[in-house]
Amino acid sequence: MSVGISILGATGSIGASTLDVIERHPDRFRCVAASARGDVDGMLAICQRHRPDLVAMVDADAAARLSTLLREHSIPTEVVPGEAGLLAVAEHPSAEQVMAAIVGAAGLLPTLAAARQGKRVLLANKESLVMSGALLMDAIEAGGAELLPIDSEHNAIFQCLPGGFRCGLAPTGVEEILLTASGGPFLDTPLDQLTDMSPDAACAHPNWVMGRKISVDSATMMNKGLEVIEAAWLFGLPAGRIRVIVHPQSVVHSMVRMADGSVLAQLGEPDMRTPIVYGMAWPERLDGGVRSLDLVAAGPLEFRDPDLERFPCLRLAGEALVAGGAAPLVLNAANEVAVDAFLRGAVRFTEIPEVIDASLSRAGSEASPDSIDAILAMDGEIRRFAGEFIGNREGRRRHA
Ligand code: NAD
Ligand code: MG
């Protein structure tokens, strides 16, 4: 019997890599359900190849168009529109595993639903853990779910930890986690040129091909900041025991320093199919189609400390983790608004951290909301504030 997998965010970069791994092992895995926001052509292609039982389209018009096309092609896949569709995908009874690969806060509710249903949650959507780490980890525990990190760094760390380790427990014998970061496309760009960097330049990552939001996050290093917070939840360690190291070649995907002085690392090609197939097959190992790493061809490997002046987003994220309470939630919401505005040309690259800083200052040291409704309310409030902050800026610029 093959393992049923639901893919949240199936039309994205992680979704495509997951479907590729499934296609390589048709005897082992089957895509039973999939979701997208509004990409009708992308979802039609998925339905043609994988014949899932059910798909969700958040956009209602897109859902109607997809239904018509599926009828024309005589494909019996059911289409469920809206947020209800996302939950139906996450909770699909034939799915033992759920790939959580929606980008941003929109992934939170379906990821929580999968956790409550006791699925194996393959977590790519780091934003859900940053927004509501306590709630998600509790839901995993209460639902009897399994949580396997798909983010390459966290997957690398998971691979380096002792065999019995489960996410959410503090690992024994671990002194420090060394989270590697490529530094993105602007690692060595002269500082005075950063202001005018375009969205396309920010999305031109030297090593990884990814969706646009995470690509901008990599350019600001907010991605690494979110990952530090993600690591704190997954591995039960405080901020002081998670260190970021810039490693421009992206060959070492992260490391763990043990009490006895050993440093364990996981290395590989920068290809998300490695952590994806690892999570799907765990505790077994399968081929995910990834080229084998040639260390001689990879050339010298460098490691440096991050420059927090160049990357203020990384500093803000570290401060938010230490501050605790609602700070990580505020950081994430403001970042999503700022990145979206940057991609639309409404703010400059160097204004992204300014929007986040202003949002963090406004929210002060509020306690962490303890229910999903309170989290979503606060997320909405910060989004409104950040949006207005950006609007006021644009207004001032027009009048200048
Ligand atoms: P992407 O932009 O390529 O794809 C995003 C997917 O989410 C699409 O299927 C899209 O339809 C869906 N989506 C977008 N907005 C939505 C909404 N409001 N409601 C429902 N669905 C929505 O993104 P990606 O690069 O695949 O990243 C997905 C997640 O995985 C992100 O959280 C990212 O941080 C994480 N991640 C990605 C990579 C990578 O290599 N791409 C690596 C590590 C972690
Ligand atoms: Mg990562």
Short mmCIF file of C-alpha atoms and ligand atoms in Angstrom, two decimals:
data_model
loop_
_atom_site.label_atom_id
_atom_site.label_comp_id
_atom_site.label_asym_id
_atom_site.label_seq_id
_atom_site.Cartn_x
_atom_site.Cartn_y
_atom_site.Cartn_z
CA MET A 1 0.00 0.00 0.00
CA SER A 2 1.37 3.43 -0.90
CA VAL A 3 1.51 6.27 1.62
CA GLY A 4 -1.06 9.02 0.95
CA ILE A 5 0.30 12.58 0.92
CA SER A 6 -1.58 15.89 0.93
CA ILE A 7 0.35 18.86 -0.40
CA LEU A 8 -0.55 22.32 0.87
CA GLY A 9 0.97 24.78 -1.62
CA ALA A 10 1.33 22.18 -4.39
CA THR A 11 1.91 24.71 -7.20
CA GLY A 12 4.90 26.33 -5.50
CA SER A 13 8.59 25.52 -5.49
CA ILE A 14 8.44 23.05 -2.56
CA GLY A 15 5.19 21.62 -3.92
CA ALA A 16 6.83 20.89 -7.30
CA SER A 17 9.84 19.21 -5.64
CA THR A 18 7.49 17.08 -3.50
CA LEU A 19 5.51 15.97 -6.56
CA ASP A 20 8.78 15.14 -8.30
CA VAL A 21 9.80 12.87 -5.42
CA ILE A 22 6.35 11.21 -5.43
CA GLU A 23 6.66 10.51 -9.18
CA ARG A 24 9.99 8.76 -8.60
CA HIS A 25 8.36 6.34 -6.15
CA PRO A 26 4.84 5.59 -7.41
CA ASP A 27 4.88 2.29 -5.51
CA ARG A 28 5.59 4.09 -2.22
CA PHE A 29 3.72 7.40 -2.33
CA ARG A 30 0.55 8.89 -3.79
CA CYS A 31 -0.61 12.52 -3.84
CA VAL A 32 -4.18 12.24 -2.51
CA ALA A 33 -4.93 15.96 -2.13
CA ALA A 34 -3.34 19.28 -3.09
CA SER A 35 -3.96 23.00 -2.67
CA ALA A 36 -3.10 26.25 -4.43
CA ARG A 37 -4.17 29.85 -4.19
CA GLY A 38 -5.23 30.50 -7.77
CA ASP A 39 -2.92 28.87 -10.33
CA VAL A 40 -5.49 27.01 -12.48
CA ASP A 41 -3.05 25.80 -15.15
CA GLY A 42 -0.58 24.56 -12.54
CA MET A 43 -3.28 22.68 -10.67
CA LEU A 44 -4.79 21.22 -13.85
CA ALA A 45 -1.35 19.81 -14.75
CA ILE A 46 -1.06 18.29 -11.25
CA CYS A 47 -4.52 16.70 -11.58
CA GLN A 48 -3.63 15.28 -15.00
CA ARG A 49 -0.44 13.66 -13.72
CA HIS A 50 -1.38 12.65 -10.17
CA ARG A 51 -5.18 12.26 -10.12
CA PRO A 52 -5.60 13.41 -6.49
CA ASP A 53 -9.00 12.70 -4.89
CA LEU A 54 -9.45 16.34 -3.91
CA VAL A 55 -7.91 19.73 -4.59
CA ALA A 56 -8.43 23.13 -2.98
CA MET A 57 -8.34 26.48 -4.74
CA VAL A 58 -8.48 29.41 -2.34
CA ASP A 59 -9.63 31.78 -5.08
CA ALA A 60 -13.30 30.99 -5.81
CA ASP A 61 -13.20 32.04 -9.48
CA ALA A 62 -10.12 29.90 -10.03
CA ALA A 63 -11.89 26.98 -8.34
CA ALA A 64 -14.86 27.33 -10.73
CA ARG A 65 -12.59 27.50 -13.78
CA LEU A 66 -10.63 24.47 -12.62
CA SER A 67 -13.85 22.47 -12.08
CA THR A 68 -14.94 23.18 -15.64
CA LEU A 69 -11.56 22.18 -17.07
CA LEU A 70 -11.46 18.97 -15.02
CA ARG A 71 -14.93 18.02 -16.35
CA GLU A 72 -13.77 18.70 -19.92
CA HIS A 73 -10.76 16.44 -19.37
CA SER A 74 -12.92 13.79 -17.63
CA ILE A 75 -10.79 13.95 -14.47
CA PRO A 76 -12.89 13.01 -11.41
CA THR A 77 -10.93 15.12 -8.85
CA GLU A 78 -13.20 17.07 -6.50
CA VAL A 79 -12.54 20.82 -6.17
CA VAL A 80 -13.23 22.60 -2.87
CA PRO A 81 -12.92 26.40 -2.93
CA GLY A 82 -11.73 28.80 -0.24
CA GLU A 83 -10.22 28.27 3.19
CA ALA A 84 -12.52 25.28 3.71
CA GLY A 85 -10.68 23.63 0.83
CA LEU A 86 -7.32 24.06 2.60
CA LEU A 87 -8.71 22.33 5.69
CA ALA A 88 -10.18 19.52 3.57
CA VAL A 89 -6.73 18.95 2.02
CA ALA A 90 -4.99 19.05 5.43
CA GLU A 91 -7.50 16.65 7.00
CA HIS A 92 -7.97 14.29 4.04
CA PRO A 93 -8.59 10.84 5.58
CA SER A 94 -6.33 9.06 3.06
CA ALA A 95 -3.36 11.34 3.81
CA GLU A 96 -0.91 9.94 6.33
CA GLN A 97 1.50 12.78 5.57
CA VAL A 98 0.87 16.46 4.94
CA MET A 99 3.46 18.64 3.23
CA ALA A 100 2.95 22.14 4.72
CA ALA A 101 4.35 24.30 1.90
CA ILE A 102 2.04 27.29 1.71
CA VAL A 103 4.04 30.50 1.95
CA GLY A 104 3.44 32.79 4.91
CA ALA A 105 0.77 33.08 7.59
CA ALA A 106 -1.87 31.58 5.27
CA GLY A 107 -0.30 28.21 6.06
CA LEU A 108 -1.05 28.37 9.78
CA LEU A 109 -4.63 27.05 10.01
CA PRO A 110 -4.24 24.08 7.65
CA THR A 111 -0.90 23.13 9.25
CA LEU A 112 -2.55 23.21 12.68
CA ALA A 113 -5.42 21.11 11.33
CA ALA A 114 -2.98 18.48 10.01
CA ALA A 115 -1.26 18.40 13.41
CA ARG A 116 -4.56 17.94 15.25
CA GLN A 117 -5.45 15.07 12.94
CA GLY A 118 -2.26 13.24 13.93
CA LYS A 119 -0.65 13.35 10.49
CA ARG A 120 3.06 13.27 9.79
CA VAL A 121 3.58 17.00 9.25
CA LEU A 122 6.40 17.79 6.82
CA LEU A 123 7.01 21.40 7.78
CA ALA A 124 8.34 23.78 5.14
CA ASN A 125 6.04 26.66 6.19
CA LYS A 126 8.34 28.12 8.85
CA GLU A 127 6.12 31.18 9.27
CA SER A 128 3.47 29.10 11.08
CA LEU A 129 5.99 28.07 13.73
CA VAL A 130 7.28 31.64 14.12
CA MET A 131 3.73 32.99 14.53
CA SER A 132 2.45 30.43 16.97
CA GLY A 133 5.20 28.05 18.03
CA ALA A 134 3.58 27.09 21.33
CA LEU A 135 0.19 26.41 19.76
CA LEU A 136 1.59 24.35 16.89
CA MET A 137 3.90 22.29 19.10
CA ASP A 138 0.98 21.65 21.50
CA ALA A 139 -1.24 20.59 18.59
CA ILE A 140 1.45 18.15 17.39
CA GLU A 141 1.63 16.65 20.87
CA ALA A 142 -2.13 16.57 21.45
CA GLY A 143 -2.86 15.13 18.01
CA GLY A 144 -0.16 12.45 18.33
CA ALA A 145 1.32 13.85 15.11
CA GLU A 146 4.91 13.56 13.89
CA LEU A 147 6.77 16.72 12.99
CA LEU A 148 9.62 16.49 10.50
CA PRO A 149 11.45 19.66 9.48
CA ILE A 150 11.78 20.22 5.75
CA ASP A 151 13.63 23.54 5.89
CA SER A 152 17.08 22.34 4.77
CA GLU A 153 18.96 23.64 7.83
CA HIS A 154 16.53 22.15 10.34
CA ASN A 155 16.39 18.93 8.39
CA ALA A 156 20.20 18.84 8.51
CA ILE A 157 20.17 19.37 12.28
CA PHE A 158 17.47 16.71 12.74
CA GLN A 159 19.68 14.30 10.80
CA CYS A 160 22.65 15.08 13.10
CA LEU A 161 20.72 14.53 16.35
CA PRO A 162 20.63 11.17 18.15
CA GLY A 163 18.24 8.61 16.63
CA GLY A 164 15.55 8.82 19.32
CA PHE A 165 15.19 12.60 19.09
CA ARG A 166 11.71 14.02 18.39
CA CYS A 167 10.98 17.67 17.60
CA GLY A 168 9.87 19.66 20.62
CA LEU A 169 12.04 17.71 23.09
CA ALA A 170 15.37 19.19 24.20
CA PRO A 171 18.08 17.05 22.62
CA THR A 172 20.63 15.55 25.00
CA GLY A 173 24.36 16.20 24.69
CA VAL A 174 23.89 19.20 22.38
CA GLU A 175 25.78 22.39 23.25
CA GLU A 176 24.97 24.53 20.25
CA ILE A 177 23.27 24.55 16.88
CA LEU A 178 25.22 26.13 14.04
CA LEU A 179 22.72 27.34 11.47
CA THR A 180 24.39 28.00 8.13
CA ALA A 181 23.28 30.85 5.85
CA SER A 182 24.35 31.51 2.28
CA GLY A 183 24.15 35.27 2.84
CA GLY A 184 21.99 35.60 -0.28
CA PRO A 185 22.69 37.65 -3.40
CA PHE A 186 23.80 40.80 -1.54
CA LEU A 187 26.44 39.28 0.74
CA ASP A 188 29.23 41.39 -0.74
CA THR A 189 27.29 44.15 -2.51
CA PRO A 190 28.58 47.62 -1.52
CA LEU A 191 26.24 48.89 1.22
CA ASP A 192 25.38 52.12 -0.62
CA GLN A 193 23.97 50.11 -3.54
CA LEU A 194 21.47 48.15 -1.43
CA THR A 195 18.87 50.95 -1.40
CA ASP A 196 18.20 50.64 -5.12
CA MET A 197 18.16 46.85 -5.40
CA SER A 198 15.22 45.63 -7.52
CA PRO A 199 12.91 42.71 -6.69
CA ASP A 200 14.46 40.67 -9.50
CA ALA A 201 17.97 41.29 -8.14
CA ALA A 202 16.82 40.29 -4.65
CA CYS A 203 15.23 37.10 -6.01
CA ALA A 204 18.36 36.02 -7.91
CA HIS A 205 19.65 33.67 -5.21
CA PRO A 206 23.16 32.36 -5.93
CA ASN A 207 22.49 28.73 -4.87
CA TRP A 208 18.77 27.97 -4.42
CA VAL A 209 15.74 28.34 -6.70
CA MET A 210 12.76 29.28 -4.50
CA GLY A 211 9.50 31.24 -4.35
CA ARG A 212 9.76 35.04 -4.39
CA LYS A 213 8.90 35.72 -0.75
CA ILE A 214 11.55 33.41 0.70
CA SER A 215 14.02 34.68 -1.91
CA VAL A 216 13.61 38.26 -0.65
CA ASP A 217 13.84 36.93 2.91
CA SER A 218 17.17 35.35 1.96
CA ALA A 219 18.43 38.64 0.53
CA THR A 220 17.58 40.50 3.78
CA MET A 221 18.62 37.45 5.86
CA MET A 222 15.20 37.59 7.55
CA ASN A 223 14.94 34.02 6.32
CA LYS A 224 17.78 33.09 8.67
CA GLY A 225 16.16 35.15 11.41
CA LEU A 226 12.89 33.23 11.02
CA GLU A 227 14.92 30.02 10.98
CA VAL A 228 16.59 30.87 14.30
CA ILE A 229 13.11 31.18 15.84
CA GLU A 230 12.02 28.00 14.05
CA ALA A 231 15.07 26.17 15.46
CA ALA A 232 14.29 27.34 18.99
CA TRP A 233 10.86 25.65 18.78
CA LEU A 234 11.94 22.51 16.95
CA PHE A 235 15.01 21.78 19.05
CA GLY A 236 13.98 23.29 22.39
CA LEU A 237 17.04 25.53 22.69
CA PRO A 238 17.34 29.18 23.82
CA ALA A 239 18.60 31.96 21.52
CA GLY A 240 22.08 31.87 23.11
CA ARG A 241 22.63 28.30 21.88
CA ILE A 242 21.71 28.92 18.24
CA ARG A 243 24.48 30.53 16.21
CA VAL A 244 24.25 31.72 12.61
CA ILE A 245 27.30 31.18 10.40
CA VAL A 246 27.52 32.53 6.86
CA HIS A 247 28.61 29.83 4.44
CA PRO A 248 28.26 31.16 0.88
CA GLN A 249 28.62 27.78 -0.89
CA SER A 250 25.49 26.20 0.72
CA VAL A 251 27.17 22.79 0.87
CA VAL A 252 27.04 22.37 4.67
CA HIS A 253 23.34 22.66 5.44
CA SER A 254 23.86 23.11 9.21
CA MET A 255 25.79 21.64 12.14
CA VAL A 256 25.41 20.56 15.74
CA ARG A 257 28.16 20.99 18.33
CA MET A 258 28.05 18.32 21.00
CA ALA A 259 29.20 18.42 24.64
CA ASP A 260 32.27 16.33 23.81
CA GLY A 261 33.54 18.83 21.24
CA SER A 262 32.30 16.89 18.18
CA VAL A 263 30.69 18.98 15.46
CA LEU A 264 28.32 16.97 13.25
CA ALA A 265 27.24 18.33 9.89
CA GLN A 266 24.98 17.31 7.03
CA LEU A 267 26.28 18.15 3.55
CA GLY A 268 24.70 17.90 0.13
CA GLU A 269 23.76 19.61 -3.10
CA PRO A 270 21.45 22.60 -2.57
CA ASP A 271 18.33 20.69 -3.69
CA MET A 272 15.19 20.61 -1.54
CA ARG A 273 14.39 17.10 -2.72
CA THR A 274 16.94 15.80 -0.16
CA PRO A 275 15.10 17.09 2.94
CA ILE A 276 11.73 16.35 1.30
CA VAL A 277 12.47 12.69 0.54
CA TYR A 278 14.13 12.36 3.95
CA GLY A 279 10.94 13.53 5.67
CA MET A 280 8.70 11.35 3.50
CA ALA A 281 10.76 8.16 3.88
CA TRP A 282 11.94 8.67 7.49
CA PRO A 283 13.34 6.63 9.17
CA GLU A 284 14.28 4.98 5.86
CA ARG A 285 16.40 6.59 3.13
CA LEU A 286 15.32 6.81 -0.51
CA ASP A 287 16.68 8.36 -3.69
CA GLY A 288 15.01 11.72 -4.36
CA GLY A 289 16.75 12.37 -7.67
CA VAL A 290 19.43 14.62 -6.17
CA ARG A 291 22.88 14.71 -7.78
CA SER A 292 25.58 13.36 -5.51
CA LEU A 293 27.82 15.93 -3.91
CA ASP A 294 31.34 16.23 -5.33
CA LEU A 295 33.36 17.96 -2.63
CA VAL A 296 36.40 18.40 -4.86
CA ALA A 297 34.31 20.15 -7.52
CA ALA A 298 32.55 22.22 -4.82
CA GLY A 299 35.89 23.92 -4.10
CA PRO A 300 36.88 25.72 -0.91
CA LEU A 301 34.19 26.07 1.75
CA GLU A 302 34.10 29.39 3.65
CA PHE A 303 32.57 30.25 7.01
CA ARG A 304 32.13 33.76 8.47
CA ASP A 305 30.16 35.59 11.13
CA PRO A 306 27.11 37.47 9.83
CA ASP A 307 27.33 41.27 9.52
CA LEU A 308 24.35 42.59 11.49
CA GLU A 309 24.78 46.11 10.10
CA ARG A 310 24.34 44.84 6.58
CA PHE A 311 21.50 42.53 7.64
CA PRO A 312 19.40 44.40 10.26
CA CYS A 313 16.54 41.90 9.73
CA LEU A 314 18.69 39.14 11.24
CA ARG A 315 19.33 41.33 14.27
CA LEU A 316 15.61 42.17 14.64
CA ALA A 317 14.68 38.48 14.52
CA GLY A 318 17.27 37.59 17.17
CA GLU A 319 15.94 40.36 19.39
CA ALA A 320 12.36 39.18 18.84
CA LEU A 321 13.28 35.66 19.94
CA VAL A 322 14.95 36.95 23.09
CA ALA A 323 12.04 39.34 23.82
CA GLY A 324 9.54 36.48 23.38
CA GLY A 325 5.85 37.21 23.90
CA ALA A 326 4.19 38.52 20.76
CA ALA A 327 7.44 39.80 19.22
CA PRO A 328 8.00 36.88 16.77
CA LEU A 329 4.39 37.13 15.60
CA VAL A 330 4.78 40.88 15.04
CA LEU A 331 8.10 40.38 13.27
CA ASN A 332 6.60 37.84 10.89
CA ALA A 333 3.46 39.83 10.06
CA ALA A 334 5.38 43.08 9.45
CA ASN A 335 7.92 41.23 7.34
CA GLU A 336 5.25 39.68 5.12
CA VAL A 337 3.69 43.09 4.51
CA ALA A 338 7.06 44.74 3.87
CA VAL A 339 8.25 42.02 1.47
CA ASP A 340 4.97 42.13 -0.44
CA ALA A 341 5.30 45.92 -0.71
CA PHE A 342 8.90 45.58 -1.87
CA LEU A 343 7.89 43.07 -4.56
CA ARG A 344 5.21 45.56 -5.73
CA GLY A 345 7.75 48.39 -5.83
CA ALA A 346 6.11 50.27 -2.93
CA VAL A 347 9.12 50.23 -0.59
CA ARG A 348 12.85 50.15 -1.12
CA PHE A 349 14.94 47.13 -0.18
CA THR A 350 16.50 48.93 2.78
CA GLU A 351 13.09 50.06 4.04
CA ILE A 352 12.01 46.46 4.78
CA PRO A 353 13.73 46.42 8.20
CA GLU A 354 12.36 49.91 8.94
CA VAL A 355 8.77 48.67 8.56
CA ILE A 356 9.52 45.73 10.86
CA ASP A 357 11.31 47.86 13.43
CA ALA A 358 8.41 50.34 13.57
CA SER A 359 5.91 47.50 13.99
CA LEU A 360 7.94 45.92 16.79
CA SER A 361 8.22 49.29 18.56
CA ARG A 362 4.48 49.84 18.31
CA ALA A 363 3.56 46.42 19.66
CA GLY A 364 5.92 46.95 22.60
CA SER A 365 6.32 43.96 24.84
CA GLU A 366 2.85 42.50 24.52
CA ALA A 367 2.38 38.97 25.77
CA SER A 368 1.99 36.16 23.29
CA PRO A 369 -1.67 35.65 22.36
CA ASP A 370 -2.71 32.24 23.65
CA SER A 371 -5.49 31.27 21.26
CA ILE A 372 -5.63 30.95 17.53
CA ASP A 373 -8.28 33.70 17.30
CA ALA A 374 -6.12 36.08 19.32
CA ILE A 375 -3.08 35.25 17.17
CA LEU A 376 -4.98 35.94 13.96
CA ALA A 377 -6.43 39.17 15.40
CA MET A 378 -3.00 40.45 16.36
CA ASP A 379 -1.53 39.35 13.02
CA GLY A 380 -4.27 41.38 11.28
CA GLU A 381 -3.67 44.40 13.51
CA ILE A 382 0.06 44.43 12.74
CA ARG A 383 -0.61 44.00 9.03
CA ARG A 384 -2.87 47.06 9.11
CA PHE A 385 -0.28 49.08 11.00
CA ALA A 386 2.56 48.06 8.67
CA GLY A 387 0.38 48.79 5.63
CA GLU A 388 -0.44 52.28 6.94
CA PHE A 389 3.20 52.92 7.80
CA ILE A 390 4.15 52.08 4.22
CA GLY A 391 1.26 54.15 2.84
CA ASN A 392 2.34 57.20 4.86
CA ARG A 393 5.89 56.78 3.56
CA GLU A 394 4.74 56.59 -0.03
CA GLY A 395 2.61 59.71 0.54
CA ARG A 396 5.55 61.62 1.99
CA ARG A 397 7.74 60.51 -0.92
CA ARG A 398 5.20 61.74 -3.49
CA HIS A 399 5.06 65.15 -1.79
CA ALA A 400 8.80 65.46 -1.31
P1 NAD B 1 6.08 29.52 -3.54
O1 NAD B 1 5.73 30.95 -3.60
O2 NAD B 1 6.86 28.91 -4.66
O3 NAD B 1 4.72 28.66 -3.39
C1 NAD B 1 3.75 28.99 -2.44
C2 NAD B 1 2.53 28.08 -2.51
O4 NAD B 1 1.59 28.56 -1.55
C3 NAD B 1 1.83 28.08 -3.85
O5 NAD B 1 1.30 26.80 -4.11
C4 NAD B 1 0.68 29.08 -3.65
O6 NAD B 1 -0.46 28.81 -4.46
C5 NAD B 1 0.36 28.87 -2.19
N1 NAD B 1 -0.19 30.08 -1.57
C6 NAD B 1 0.33 31.34 -1.61
N2 NAD B 1 -0.45 32.18 -0.92
C7 NAD B 1 -1.49 31.46 -0.44
C8 NAD B 1 -2.62 31.79 0.32
N3 NAD B 1 -2.88 33.05 0.75
N4 NAD B 1 -3.49 30.80 0.65
C9 NAD B 1 -3.25 29.52 0.23
N5 NAD B 1 -2.20 29.16 -0.52
C10 NAD B 1 -1.32 30.13 -0.85
O7 NAD B 1 6.81 29.27 -2.14
P2 NAD B 1 7.94 28.19 -1.78
O8 NAD B 1 9.26 28.72 -2.12
O9 NAD B 1 7.53 26.84 -2.27
O10 NAD B 1 7.86 28.22 -0.18
C11 NAD B 1 6.79 27.61 0.52
C12 NAD B 1 7.13 27.56 2.01
O11 NAD B 1 8.27 26.73 2.18
C13 NAD B 1 7.51 28.92 2.61
O12 NAD B 1 7.05 28.98 3.92
C14 NAD B 1 9.03 28.90 2.60
O13 NAD B 1 9.59 29.69 3.61
C15 NAD B 1 9.30 27.43 2.85
N6 NAD B 1 10.61 26.97 2.35
C16 NAD B 1 10.87 27.02 1.01
C17 NAD B 1 12.11 26.59 0.51
C18 NAD B 1 12.40 26.60 -0.96
O14 NAD B 1 13.47 26.14 -1.35
N7 NAD B 1 11.53 27.07 -1.81
C19 NAD B 1 13.08 26.15 1.42
C20 NAD B 1 12.77 26.11 2.77
C21 NAD B 1 11.53 26.52 3.24
MG MG B 2 16.23 27.18 5.02
#
